[in-house]
mmCIF file of C-alpha atoms in Angstrom:
data_model
loop_
_atom_site.group_PDB
_atom_site.id
_atom_site.type_symbol
_atom_site.label_atom_id
_atom_site.label_comp_id
_atom_site.label_asym_id
_atom_site.label_seq_id
_atom_site.Cartn_x
_atom_site.Cartn_y
_atom_site.Cartn_z
ATOM 1 C CA GLN A 4 121.473 100.662 119.137
ATOM 2 C CA ALA A 5 123.198 103.829 117.969
ATOM 3 C CA HIS A 6 120.654 104.311 115.250
ATOM 4 C CA ARG A 7 117.582 103.458 117.321
ATOM 5 C CA PRO A 8 116.454 107.106 117.975
ATOM 6 C CA SER A 9 116.859 108.093 114.315
ATOM 7 C CA VAL A 10 115.179 104.895 113.163
ATOM 8 C CA MET A 11 112.214 105.431 115.473
ATOM 9 C CA LYS A 12 111.907 109.003 114.223
ATOM 10 C CA ALA A 13 112.026 107.785 110.619
ATOM 11 C CA LEU A 14 109.499 105.075 111.447
ATOM 12 C CA GLY A 15 107.080 107.585 112.934
ATOM 13 C CA ALA A 16 107.361 109.894 109.932
ATOM 14 C CA ALA A 17 106.934 106.972 107.528
ATOM 15 C CA LEU A 18 103.842 105.690 109.313
ATOM 16 C CA ASP A 19 102.248 109.136 109.389
ATOM 17 C CA THR A 20 102.708 109.353 105.615
ATOM 18 C CA LEU A 21 101.394 105.853 104.951
ATOM 19 C CA PHE A 22 98.456 106.035 107.353
ATOM 20 C CA ASP A 23 97.215 109.143 105.552
ATOM 21 C CA GLY A 24 95.533 110.704 108.584
ATOM 22 C CA LEU A 25 93.863 107.517 109.830
ATOM 23 C CA ALA A 26 96.353 107.278 112.709
ATOM 24 C CA THR A 27 99.316 109.320 113.908
ATOM 25 C CA TYR A 28 102.372 107.870 115.618
ATOM 26 C CA ARG A 29 102.853 109.355 119.093
ATOM 27 C CA GLU A 30 105.407 107.516 121.195
ATOM 28 C CA VAL A 31 106.678 104.337 122.784
ATOM 29 C CA ASP A 32 105.541 104.387 126.404
ATOM 30 C CA THR A 33 107.412 103.103 129.464
ATOM 31 C CA ARG A 34 105.905 99.649 128.983
ATOM 32 C CA GLY A 35 107.222 99.430 125.433
ATOM 33 C CA GLN A 36 103.822 99.945 123.818
ATOM 34 C CA ILE A 37 103.792 101.804 120.507
ATOM 35 C CA LEU A 38 100.982 104.348 120.725
ATOM 36 C CA PHE A 39 98.958 106.030 117.985
ATOM 37 C CA GLU A 40 96.506 108.897 118.036
ATOM 38 C CA THR A 41 93.259 107.989 116.261
ATOM 39 C CA ALA A 42 89.682 109.236 116.082
ATOM 40 C CA ASP A 43 89.028 106.922 119.058
ATOM 41 C CA GLY A 44 91.833 108.411 121.123
ATOM 42 C CA LEU A 45 95.291 107.129 122.021
ATOM 43 C CA ILE A 46 95.551 103.386 121.346
ATOM 44 C CA PRO A 47 98.362 100.801 121.230
ATOM 45 C CA LEU A 48 99.582 99.168 118.039
ATOM 46 C CA GLU A 49 97.750 95.892 118.708
ATOM 47 C CA ASP A 50 94.411 97.713 118.685
ATOM 48 C CA LEU A 51 94.905 99.282 115.271
ATOM 49 C CA ALA A 52 92.951 97.968 112.302
ATOM 50 C CA ASP A 53 94.499 94.927 110.615
ATOM 51 C CA GLY A 54 95.429 96.905 107.503
ATOM 52 C CA LEU A 55 97.295 99.567 109.472
ATOM 53 C CA ARG A 56 99.100 96.924 111.515
ATOM 54 C CA SER A 57 100.183 95.107 108.363
ATOM 55 C CA VAL A 58 101.607 98.363 106.971
ATOM 56 C CA PHE A 59 103.407 98.918 110.273
ATOM 57 C CA VAL A 60 105.008 95.464 110.074
ATOM 58 C CA ILE A 61 106.233 96.075 106.513
ATOM 59 C CA VAL A 62 107.734 99.482 107.281
ATOM 60 C CA ALA A 63 109.167 98.596 110.703
ATOM 61 C CA GLU A 64 110.718 95.347 109.491
ATOM 62 C CA LEU A 65 112.256 97.059 106.465
ATOM 63 C CA LEU A 66 113.637 99.937 108.509
ATOM 64 C CA LEU A 67 115.155 97.676 111.157
ATOM 65 C CA ARG A 68 116.755 95.441 108.531
ATOM 66 C CA LEU A 69 118.165 98.453 106.674
ATOM 67 C CA ASP A 70 119.502 99.840 109.934
ATOM 68 C CA ALA A 71 121.168 96.521 110.742
ATOM 69 C CA ALA A 72 122.595 96.068 107.230
ATOM 70 C CA PHE A 73 123.913 99.637 106.950
ATOM 71 C CA ALA A 74 125.144 100.334 110.453
ATOM 72 C CA ASP A 75 127.223 103.318 109.365
ATOM 73 C CA SER A 76 124.485 104.958 107.322
ATOM 74 C CA GLN A 77 123.257 108.378 108.386
ATOM 75 C CA ASP A 78 119.871 107.624 106.800
ATOM 76 C CA PRO A 79 118.958 103.938 106.344
ATOM 77 C CA THR A 80 115.841 104.883 104.347
ATOM 78 C CA ARG A 81 118.134 106.017 101.498
ATOM 79 C CA GLU A 82 119.959 102.705 101.184
ATOM 80 C CA GLU A 83 119.447 100.149 98.418
ATOM 81 C CA ALA A 84 117.520 96.936 99.002
ATOM 82 C CA VAL A 85 114.953 94.570 97.526
ATOM 83 C CA CYS A 86 111.724 94.036 99.469
ATOM 84 C CA LEU A 87 109.171 91.306 98.676
ATOM 85 C CA VAL A 88 105.607 91.770 99.939
ATOM 86 C CA ASP A 89 102.846 89.228 99.368
ATOM 87 C CA GLU A 90 99.301 90.619 99.034
ATOM 88 C CA LEU A 91 100.217 94.232 99.730
ATOM 89 C CA ASP A 92 96.540 95.218 99.655
ATOM 90 C CA ALA A 93 95.447 92.699 102.315
ATOM 91 C CA HIS A 94 93.087 94.305 104.873
ATOM 92 C CA LEU A 95 93.772 97.784 103.488
ATOM 93 C CA HIS A 96 90.960 100.275 102.950
ATOM 94 C CA PRO A 97 90.733 101.299 99.252
ATOM 95 C CA ARG A 98 91.916 104.768 100.291
ATOM 96 C CA LEU A 99 95.230 103.270 101.446
ATOM 97 C CA GLN A 100 95.407 100.832 98.526
ATOM 98 C CA ARG A 101 95.570 103.865 96.246
ATOM 99 C CA THR A 102 98.401 105.540 98.156
ATOM 100 C CA VAL A 103 100.532 102.766 99.659
ATOM 101 C CA VAL A 104 102.790 102.268 96.613
ATOM 102 C CA PRO A 105 103.536 105.976 96.015
ATOM 103 C CA ALA A 106 104.164 106.417 99.746
ATOM 104 C CA LEU A 107 106.592 103.480 99.912
ATOM 105 C CA ARG A 108 108.321 104.797 96.813
ATOM 106 C CA GLN A 109 108.736 108.206 98.423
ATOM 107 C CA LEU A 110 109.888 106.873 101.785
ATOM 108 C CA PHE A 111 112.358 104.320 100.397
ATOM 109 C CA PRO A 112 113.484 105.760 97.038
ATOM 110 C CA ASN A 113 116.279 103.231 96.520
ATOM 111 C CA VAL A 114 114.371 100.094 97.529
ATOM 112 C CA GLN A 115 112.953 97.878 94.810
ATOM 113 C CA PHE A 116 109.554 96.563 95.921
ATOM 114 C CA ILE A 117 108.261 93.361 94.381
ATOM 115 C CA VAL A 118 104.673 92.891 95.519
ATOM 116 C CA THR A 119 101.678 90.742 94.670
ATOM 117 C CA THR A 120 98.154 92.121 94.677
ATOM 118 C CA HIS A 121 94.582 91.522 93.576
ATOM 119 C CA SER A 122 93.730 95.215 93.881
ATOM 120 C CA PRO A 123 93.099 97.429 90.833
ATOM 121 C CA TYR A 124 93.932 100.380 93.096
ATOM 122 C CA VAL A 125 97.440 99.069 93.746
ATOM 123 C CA VAL A 126 97.930 98.226 90.061
ATOM 124 C CA GLY A 127 96.708 101.698 89.136
ATOM 125 C CA SER A 128 99.514 103.275 91.159
ATOM 126 C CA ALA A 129 102.219 101.318 89.325
ATOM 127 C CA ARG A 130 104.240 102.803 86.514
ATOM 128 C CA HIS A 131 104.111 101.550 82.953
ATOM 129 C CA GLY A 132 106.257 98.441 82.579
ATOM 130 C CA GLU A 133 106.129 97.548 86.266
ATOM 131 C CA VAL A 134 103.069 95.265 86.152
ATOM 132 C CA VAL A 135 103.421 91.559 85.445
ATOM 133 C CA VAL A 136 100.317 89.353 85.217
ATOM 134 C CA LEU A 137 100.795 85.798 86.482
ATOM 135 C CA GLN A 138 98.486 83.200 84.944
ATOM 136 C CA ARG A 139 98.298 79.495 85.552
ATOM 137 C CA LYS A 140 98.285 77.444 82.354
ATOM 138 C CA GLY A 141 98.169 73.732 83.014
ATOM 139 C CA ASP A 142 100.949 72.876 85.429
ATOM 140 C CA SER A 143 102.877 76.065 84.723
ATOM 141 C CA VAL A 144 102.638 79.710 85.754
ATOM 142 C CA VAL A 145 103.178 82.138 82.888
ATOM 143 C CA ALA A 146 104.375 85.724 83.411
ATOM 144 C CA ASP A 147 102.741 88.161 80.973
ATOM 145 C CA THR A 148 104.481 91.536 80.671
ATOM 146 C CA ASP A 149 102.387 92.736 77.727
ATOM 147 C CA VAL A 150 99.918 94.751 79.791
ATOM 148 C CA PRO A 151 98.357 98.148 79.103
ATOM 149 C CA ASP A 152 99.604 101.415 80.566
ATOM 150 C CA VAL A 153 96.914 102.123 83.178
ATOM 151 C CA GLU A 154 98.087 105.563 84.291
ATOM 152 C CA GLY A 155 95.004 107.649 85.069
ATOM 153 C CA TRP A 156 92.567 104.767 84.617
ATOM 154 C CA PRO A 157 89.685 104.355 87.105
ATOM 155 C CA ALA A 158 89.663 101.153 89.132
ATOM 156 C CA ASP A 159 86.722 99.613 87.279
ATOM 157 C CA GLN A 160 88.490 100.091 83.930
ATOM 158 C CA ILE A 161 91.583 98.358 85.293
ATOM 159 C CA ALA A 162 89.460 95.524 86.702
ATOM 160 C CA THR A 163 87.815 94.915 83.308
ATOM 161 C CA SER A 164 91.078 95.159 81.376
ATOM 162 C CA SER A 165 93.272 92.216 80.370
ATOM 163 C CA ILE A 166 95.072 92.533 83.708
ATOM 164 C CA PHE A 167 92.183 91.187 85.786
ATOM 165 C CA GLY A 168 89.844 90.039 83.006
ATOM 166 C CA LEU A 169 86.507 90.839 84.628
ATOM 167 C CA ASP A 170 83.536 91.261 82.279
ATOM 168 C CA THR A 171 82.005 93.897 84.554
ATOM 169 C CA THR A 172 82.484 95.454 87.973
ATOM 170 C CA ARG A 173 78.756 95.385 88.694
ATOM 171 C CA ASP A 174 77.487 92.964 91.294
ATOM 172 C CA VAL A 175 75.827 89.719 90.132
ATOM 173 C CA ARG A 176 72.357 91.307 90.159
ATOM 174 C CA GLY A 177 73.593 94.199 88.038
ATOM 175 C CA GLU A 178 75.384 91.845 85.660
ATOM 176 C CA ASP A 179 72.230 89.743 85.206
ATOM 177 C CA ALA A 180 70.175 92.901 84.648
ATOM 178 C CA LEU A 181 72.654 94.188 82.039
ATOM 179 C CA LYS A 182 72.558 90.868 80.163
ATOM 180 C CA ALA A 183 68.751 90.831 80.238
ATOM 181 C CA GLU A 184 68.580 94.404 78.907
ATOM 182 C CA ARG A 185 70.984 93.635 76.084
ATOM 183 C CA ASP A 186 69.114 90.507 75.065
ATOM 184 C CA LEU A 187 65.668 92.097 75.196
ATOM 185 C CA LEU A 188 66.550 95.382 73.459
ATOM 186 C CA THR A 189 67.767 93.450 70.413
ATOM 187 C CA LYS A 190 64.318 91.952 69.837
ATOM 188 C CA ALA A 191 61.936 93.562 67.364
ATOM 189 C CA ARG A 192 58.936 92.798 69.591
ATOM 190 C CA LEU A 193 58.553 91.950 73.241
ATOM 191 C CA SER A 194 55.907 89.842 74.873
ATOM 192 C CA PRO A 195 54.179 91.242 77.990
ATOM 193 C CA SER A 196 56.388 89.098 80.232
ATOM 194 C CA GLU A 197 59.529 90.234 78.380
ATOM 195 C CA SER A 198 58.460 93.886 78.725
ATOM 196 C CA THR A 199 58.129 93.333 82.467
ATOM 197 C CA ARG A 200 61.580 91.712 82.609
ATOM 198 C CA LEU A 201 63.073 94.626 80.682
ATOM 199 C CA ALA A 202 61.472 97.183 82.994
ATOM 200 C CA LYS A 203 62.789 95.379 86.068
ATOM 201 C CA ALA A 204 66.284 95.070 84.590
ATOM 202 C CA GLN A 205 66.411 98.755 83.663
ATOM 203 C CA LYS A 206 65.178 99.757 87.101
ATOM 204 C CA VAL A 207 68.158 97.944 88.635
ATOM 205 C CA LEU A 208 70.604 99.483 86.163
ATOM 206 C CA ASP A 209 69.186 103.002 86.294
ATOM 207 C CA ARG A 210 69.687 103.099 90.058
ATOM 208 C CA ALA A 211 73.445 102.901 89.437
ATOM 209 C CA ASP A 212 73.736 104.803 86.135
ATOM 210 C CA GLY A 213 73.072 108.473 85.524
ATOM 211 C CA PRO A 214 70.632 109.499 82.766
ATOM 212 C CA THR A 215 73.367 109.975 80.168
ATOM 213 C CA THR A 216 75.046 106.655 80.966
ATOM 214 C CA ALA A 217 71.681 104.877 80.896
ATOM 215 C CA MET A 218 70.863 106.354 77.472
ATOM 216 C CA VAL A 219 74.246 105.371 76.011
ATOM 217 C CA ARG A 220 73.939 101.905 77.538
ATOM 218 C CA GLN A 221 70.540 101.344 75.955
ATOM 219 C CA MET A 222 71.686 102.682 72.570
ATOM 220 C CA LEU A 223 74.665 100.326 72.547
ATOM 221 C CA ALA A 224 72.473 97.383 73.499
ATOM 222 C CA ALA A 225 69.924 98.229 70.791
ATOM 223 C CA ALA A 226 72.701 98.620 68.205
ATOM 224 C CA GLU A 227 73.704 95.012 68.810
ATOM 225 C CA GLY A 228 70.343 93.885 67.432
ATOM 226 C CA PRO A 229 71.032 94.424 63.707
ATOM 227 C CA LYS A 230 74.531 92.958 64.067
ATOM 228 C CA ARG A 231 73.150 89.799 65.643
ATOM 229 C CA SER A 232 70.398 89.552 63.018
ATOM 230 C CA VAL A 233 72.949 89.813 60.206
ATOM 231 C CA ALA A 234 75.162 87.225 61.876
ATOM 232 C CA LYS A 235 72.207 84.827 62.216
ATOM 233 C CA LYS A 236 71.251 85.296 58.551
ATOM 234 C CA LYS A 237 74.832 84.576 57.459
ATOM 235 C CA ARG A 238 74.895 81.417 59.535
ATOM 236 C CA LYS A 239 71.583 80.303 58.015
ATOM 237 C CA ALA A 240 72.856 81.044 54.504
ATOM 238 C CA ARG A 241 75.987 78.999 55.093
ATOM 239 C CA ALA A 242 73.890 76.177 56.482
ATOM 240 C CA LYS A 243 71.708 76.118 53.363
ATOM 241 C CA VAL A 244 74.740 76.100 51.078
#
């Protein structure tokens, strides 16, 4: 009880940092409701977006536990602890997924956070050596610590790295269009129907890519043609031998 005012003050400051302007802690009213100022006005905690409420639960629970464990501490946020969070990115807007780890690090500098995530934004905010990729192999789960240093990488590069293993971050239509373009540009001649398919595929891709990106994309796809032709000839030669 002695630390309750300081803890509530620390909680408010922590939430303001984590919420990044989406909501601002105001007060606890006479009915015990925790109130926040938002673009929609003053609202209680239960009316906040799911992502903001989940962040509140993490921070409030951690602060209260630190306060209880270190009753004599002048600042519980500076104490040492280990905090496990499953799916840290759940319900969070990408804007908050980018900032939640640095904010928690700043607010609780001596707490070790062990979190799980499927978000390239969260992974991108981790330091080199902090990311472990868990993969199921048969009946076992293998922890892979040999992952690239992703500092400064954009989210799509992280998503297509060995960490997440995606082939592309395009939607399924874009992925199909990219495959069609690559296959058709490697052909020496196109039939009328293939020319139509290529035009449709490039229309889809060009909507997303700028002129320079589109040109590089097409050059790379066309360059695959000779490589594939050589590979086919080698296979045929081996087959004849």
